[in-house]
PDB file of C-alpha atoms in Angstrom:
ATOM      1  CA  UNK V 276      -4.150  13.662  22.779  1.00  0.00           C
ATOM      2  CA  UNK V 277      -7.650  14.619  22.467  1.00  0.00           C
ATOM      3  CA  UNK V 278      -7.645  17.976  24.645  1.00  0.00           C
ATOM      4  CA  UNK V 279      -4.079  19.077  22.415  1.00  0.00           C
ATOM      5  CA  UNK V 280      -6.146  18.526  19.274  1.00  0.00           C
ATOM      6  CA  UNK V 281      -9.349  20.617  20.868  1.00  0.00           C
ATOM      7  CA  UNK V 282      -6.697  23.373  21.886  1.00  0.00           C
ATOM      8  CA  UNK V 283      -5.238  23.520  18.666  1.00  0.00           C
ATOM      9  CA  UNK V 284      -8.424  23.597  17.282  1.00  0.00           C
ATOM     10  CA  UNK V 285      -9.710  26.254  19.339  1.00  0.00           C
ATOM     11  CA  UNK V 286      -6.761  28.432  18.818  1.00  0.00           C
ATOM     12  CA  UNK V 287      -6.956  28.355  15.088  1.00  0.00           C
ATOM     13  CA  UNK V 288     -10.131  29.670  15.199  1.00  0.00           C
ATOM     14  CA  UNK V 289      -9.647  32.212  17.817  1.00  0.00           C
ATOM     15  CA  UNK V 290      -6.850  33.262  15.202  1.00  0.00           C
ATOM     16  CA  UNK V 291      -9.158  33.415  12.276  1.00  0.00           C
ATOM     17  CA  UNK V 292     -12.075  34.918  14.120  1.00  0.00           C
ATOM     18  CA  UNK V 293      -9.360  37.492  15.343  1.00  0.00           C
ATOM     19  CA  UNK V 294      -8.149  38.610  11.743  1.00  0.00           C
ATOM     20  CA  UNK V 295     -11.844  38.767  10.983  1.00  0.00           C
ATOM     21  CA  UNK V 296     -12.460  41.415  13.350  1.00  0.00           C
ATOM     22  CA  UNK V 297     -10.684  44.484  11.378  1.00  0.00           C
ATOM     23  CA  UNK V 298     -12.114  43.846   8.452  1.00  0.00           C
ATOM     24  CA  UNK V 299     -14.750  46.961   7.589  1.00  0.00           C
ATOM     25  CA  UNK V 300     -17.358  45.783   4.671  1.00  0.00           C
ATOM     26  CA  UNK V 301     -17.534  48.741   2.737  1.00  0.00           C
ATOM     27  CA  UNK V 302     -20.693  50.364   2.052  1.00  0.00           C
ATOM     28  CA  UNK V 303     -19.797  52.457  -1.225  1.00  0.00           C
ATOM     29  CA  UNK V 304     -20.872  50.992  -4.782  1.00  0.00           C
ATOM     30  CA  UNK V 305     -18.123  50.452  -6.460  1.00  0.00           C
ATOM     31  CA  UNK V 306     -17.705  52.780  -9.668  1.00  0.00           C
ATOM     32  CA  UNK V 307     -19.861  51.597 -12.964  1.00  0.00           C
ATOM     33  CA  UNK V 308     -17.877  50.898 -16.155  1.00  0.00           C
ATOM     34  CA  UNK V 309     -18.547  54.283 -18.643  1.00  0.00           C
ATOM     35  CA  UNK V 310     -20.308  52.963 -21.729  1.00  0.00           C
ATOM     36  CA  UNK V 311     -18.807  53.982 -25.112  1.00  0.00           C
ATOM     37  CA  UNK V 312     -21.491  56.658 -25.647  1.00  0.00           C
ATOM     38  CA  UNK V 313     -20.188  58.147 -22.454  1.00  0.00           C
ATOM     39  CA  UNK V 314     -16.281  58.015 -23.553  1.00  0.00           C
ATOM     40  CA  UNK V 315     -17.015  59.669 -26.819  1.00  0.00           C
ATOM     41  CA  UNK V 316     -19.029  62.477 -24.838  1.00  0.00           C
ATOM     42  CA  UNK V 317     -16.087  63.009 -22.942  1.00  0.00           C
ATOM     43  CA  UNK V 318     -13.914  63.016 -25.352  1.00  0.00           C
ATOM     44  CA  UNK V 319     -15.232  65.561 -27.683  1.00  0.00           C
ATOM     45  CA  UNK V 320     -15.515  67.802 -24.293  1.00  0.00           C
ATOM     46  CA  UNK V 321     -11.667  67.594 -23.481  1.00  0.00           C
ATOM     47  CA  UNK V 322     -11.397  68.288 -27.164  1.00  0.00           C
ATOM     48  CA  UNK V 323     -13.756  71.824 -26.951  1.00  0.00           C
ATOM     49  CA  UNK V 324     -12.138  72.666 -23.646  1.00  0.00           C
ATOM     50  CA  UNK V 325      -8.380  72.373 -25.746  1.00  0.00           C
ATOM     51  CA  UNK V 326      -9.287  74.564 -28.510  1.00  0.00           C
ATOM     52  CA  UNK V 327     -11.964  76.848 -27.454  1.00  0.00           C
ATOM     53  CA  UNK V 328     -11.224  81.013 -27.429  1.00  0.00           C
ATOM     54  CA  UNK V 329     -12.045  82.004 -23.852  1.00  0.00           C
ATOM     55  CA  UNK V 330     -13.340  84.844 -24.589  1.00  0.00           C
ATOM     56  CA  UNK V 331     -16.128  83.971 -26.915  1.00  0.00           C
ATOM     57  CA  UNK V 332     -16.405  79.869 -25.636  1.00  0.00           C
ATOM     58  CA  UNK V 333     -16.417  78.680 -28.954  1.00  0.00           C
ATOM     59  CA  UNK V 334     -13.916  76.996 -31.038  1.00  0.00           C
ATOM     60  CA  UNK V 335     -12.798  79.440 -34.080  1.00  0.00           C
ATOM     61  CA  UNK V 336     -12.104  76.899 -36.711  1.00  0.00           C
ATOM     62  CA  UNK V 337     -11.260  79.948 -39.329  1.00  0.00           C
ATOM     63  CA  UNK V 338      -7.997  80.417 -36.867  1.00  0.00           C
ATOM     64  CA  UNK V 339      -6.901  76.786 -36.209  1.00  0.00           C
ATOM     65  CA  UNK V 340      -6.590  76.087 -40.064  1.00  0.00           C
ATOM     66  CA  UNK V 341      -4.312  79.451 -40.422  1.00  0.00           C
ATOM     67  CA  UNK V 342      -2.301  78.275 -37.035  1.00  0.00           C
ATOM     68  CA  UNK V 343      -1.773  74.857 -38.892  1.00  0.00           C
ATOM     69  CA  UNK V 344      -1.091  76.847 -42.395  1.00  0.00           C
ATOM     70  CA  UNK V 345       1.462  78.593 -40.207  1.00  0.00           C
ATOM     71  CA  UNK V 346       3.071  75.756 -38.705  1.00  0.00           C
ATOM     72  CA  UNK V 347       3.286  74.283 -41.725  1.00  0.00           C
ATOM     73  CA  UNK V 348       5.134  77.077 -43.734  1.00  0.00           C
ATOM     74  CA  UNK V 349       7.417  77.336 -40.432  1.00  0.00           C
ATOM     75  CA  UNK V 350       8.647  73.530 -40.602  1.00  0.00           C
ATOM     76  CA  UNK V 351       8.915  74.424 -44.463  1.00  0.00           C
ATOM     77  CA  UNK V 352      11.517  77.092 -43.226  1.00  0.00           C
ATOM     78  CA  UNK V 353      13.650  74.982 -40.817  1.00  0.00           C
ATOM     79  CA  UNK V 354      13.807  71.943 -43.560  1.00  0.00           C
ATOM     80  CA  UNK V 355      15.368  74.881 -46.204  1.00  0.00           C
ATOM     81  CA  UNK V 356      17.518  76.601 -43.661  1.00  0.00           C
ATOM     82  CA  UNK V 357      19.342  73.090 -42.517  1.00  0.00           C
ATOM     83  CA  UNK V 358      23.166  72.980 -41.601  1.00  0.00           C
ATOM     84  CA  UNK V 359      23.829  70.982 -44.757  1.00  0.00           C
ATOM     85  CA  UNK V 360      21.791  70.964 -47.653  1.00  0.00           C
ATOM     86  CA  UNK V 361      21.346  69.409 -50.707  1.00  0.00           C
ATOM     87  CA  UNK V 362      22.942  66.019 -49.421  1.00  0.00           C
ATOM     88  CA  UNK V 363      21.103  62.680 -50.578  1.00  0.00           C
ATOM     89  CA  UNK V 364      21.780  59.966 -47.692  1.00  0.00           C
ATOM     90  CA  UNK V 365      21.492  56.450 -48.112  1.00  0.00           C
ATOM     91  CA  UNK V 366      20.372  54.254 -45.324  1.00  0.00           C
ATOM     92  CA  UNK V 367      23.174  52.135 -43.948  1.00  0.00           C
ATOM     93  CA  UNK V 368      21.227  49.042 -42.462  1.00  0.00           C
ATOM     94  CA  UNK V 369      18.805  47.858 -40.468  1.00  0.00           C
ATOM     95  CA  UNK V 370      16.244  50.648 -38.598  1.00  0.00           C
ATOM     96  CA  UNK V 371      15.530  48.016 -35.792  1.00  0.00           C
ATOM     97  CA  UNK V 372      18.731  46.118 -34.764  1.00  0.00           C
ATOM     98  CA  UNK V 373      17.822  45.128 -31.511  1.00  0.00           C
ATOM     99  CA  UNK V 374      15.541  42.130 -31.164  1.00  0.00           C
ATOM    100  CA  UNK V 375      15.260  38.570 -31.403  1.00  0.00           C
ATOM    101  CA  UNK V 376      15.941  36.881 -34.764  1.00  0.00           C
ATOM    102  CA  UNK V 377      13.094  34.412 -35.457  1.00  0.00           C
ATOM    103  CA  UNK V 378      14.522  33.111 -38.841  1.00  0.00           C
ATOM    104  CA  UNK V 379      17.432  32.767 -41.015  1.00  0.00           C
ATOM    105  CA  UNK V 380      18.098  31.545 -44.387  1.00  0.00           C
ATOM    106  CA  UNK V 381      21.006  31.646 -46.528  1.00  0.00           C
ATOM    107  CA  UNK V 382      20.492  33.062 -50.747  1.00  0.00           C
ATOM    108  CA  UNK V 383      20.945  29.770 -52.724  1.00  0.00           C
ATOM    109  CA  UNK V 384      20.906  32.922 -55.887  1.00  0.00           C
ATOM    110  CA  UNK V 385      24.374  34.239 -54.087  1.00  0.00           C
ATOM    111  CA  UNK V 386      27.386  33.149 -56.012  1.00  0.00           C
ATOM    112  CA  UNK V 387      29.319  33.036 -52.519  1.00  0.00           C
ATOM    113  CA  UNK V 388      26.726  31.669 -50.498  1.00  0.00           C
ATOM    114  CA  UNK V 389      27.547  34.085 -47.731  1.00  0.00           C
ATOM    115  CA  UNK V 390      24.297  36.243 -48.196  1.00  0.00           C
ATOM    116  CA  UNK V 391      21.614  35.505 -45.576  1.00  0.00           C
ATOM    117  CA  UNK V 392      18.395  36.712 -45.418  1.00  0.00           C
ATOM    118  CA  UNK V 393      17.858  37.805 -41.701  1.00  0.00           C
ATOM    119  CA  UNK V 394      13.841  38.172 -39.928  1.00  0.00           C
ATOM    120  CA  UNK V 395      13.354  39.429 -36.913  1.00  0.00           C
ATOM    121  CA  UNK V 396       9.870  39.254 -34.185  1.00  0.00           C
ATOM    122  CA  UNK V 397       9.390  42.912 -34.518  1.00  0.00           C
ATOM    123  CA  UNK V 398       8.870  42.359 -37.814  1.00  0.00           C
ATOM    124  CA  UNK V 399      11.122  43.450 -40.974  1.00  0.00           C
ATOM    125  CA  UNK V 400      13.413  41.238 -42.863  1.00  0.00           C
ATOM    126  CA  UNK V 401      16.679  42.227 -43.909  1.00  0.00           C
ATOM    127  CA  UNK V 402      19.630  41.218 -46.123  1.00  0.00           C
ATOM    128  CA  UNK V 403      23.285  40.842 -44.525  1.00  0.00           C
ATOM    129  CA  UNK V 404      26.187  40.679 -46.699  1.00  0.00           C
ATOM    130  CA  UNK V 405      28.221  37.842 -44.550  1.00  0.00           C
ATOM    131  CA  UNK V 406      27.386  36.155 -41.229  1.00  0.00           C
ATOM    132  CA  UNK V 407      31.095  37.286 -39.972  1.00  0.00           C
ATOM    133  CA  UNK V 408      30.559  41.008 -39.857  1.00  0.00           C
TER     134      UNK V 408
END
């Protein structure tokens, strides 16, 4: 019994001495977290290298306030030149009506007693005429 137990023994650690062996250590340092500084460097960069001129490398704030005066005027142009103007709509419902409801109460106000007052986890809370449709 003793010489199965010293096998068994010896062959788990062969086994874990063998799995050991193709392991590399790796001698690279591992990246350093940026500090905020550093993000906010970087992030006014990308935002020169967006809106620079290429010609002149600098960022001609005269033209990016006309651009935006222009795009401006233009979505003023598609809102007037719509299929069907002139319409008022009235919102039928509930924006969000997927979700879980998280409460429910019924209007004690409500003659019927068929209103309920609906709230759901995305948030929002919203009236239902009837629980049967």
């Amino acid at each position: 019994m003793k010489k199965i137990t010293q096998f068994f023994t010896l062959m788990v650690l062969a086994a874990g001495l063998a799995s050991c062996a193709g392991n590399k250590v790796s001698t690279q340092a591992t990246p350093k977290k940026k500090s905020k500084e550093q993000n906010v460097r970087d992030a006014f960069i990308q935002e020169f290298n967006k809106t620079r001129d290429l010609a002149t490398n600098t960022v001609p704030a005269e033209r990016l306030f006309a651009a935006k005066a222009r795009q401006q005027q233009l979505f003023a142009e598609q809102a007037s030149q719509r299929a069907v103007g002139g319409l008022s709509w009235e919102e039928r419902g509930p924006i969000n009506v997927g979700g879980r409801i998280r409460a429910m109460i019924f209007d004690k106000n409500d003659a019927t007693n068929k209103k309920v007052w609906i709230g759901g986890v995305g948030g929002g809370l919203s009236p239902k005429a009837s629980l049967s449709g």
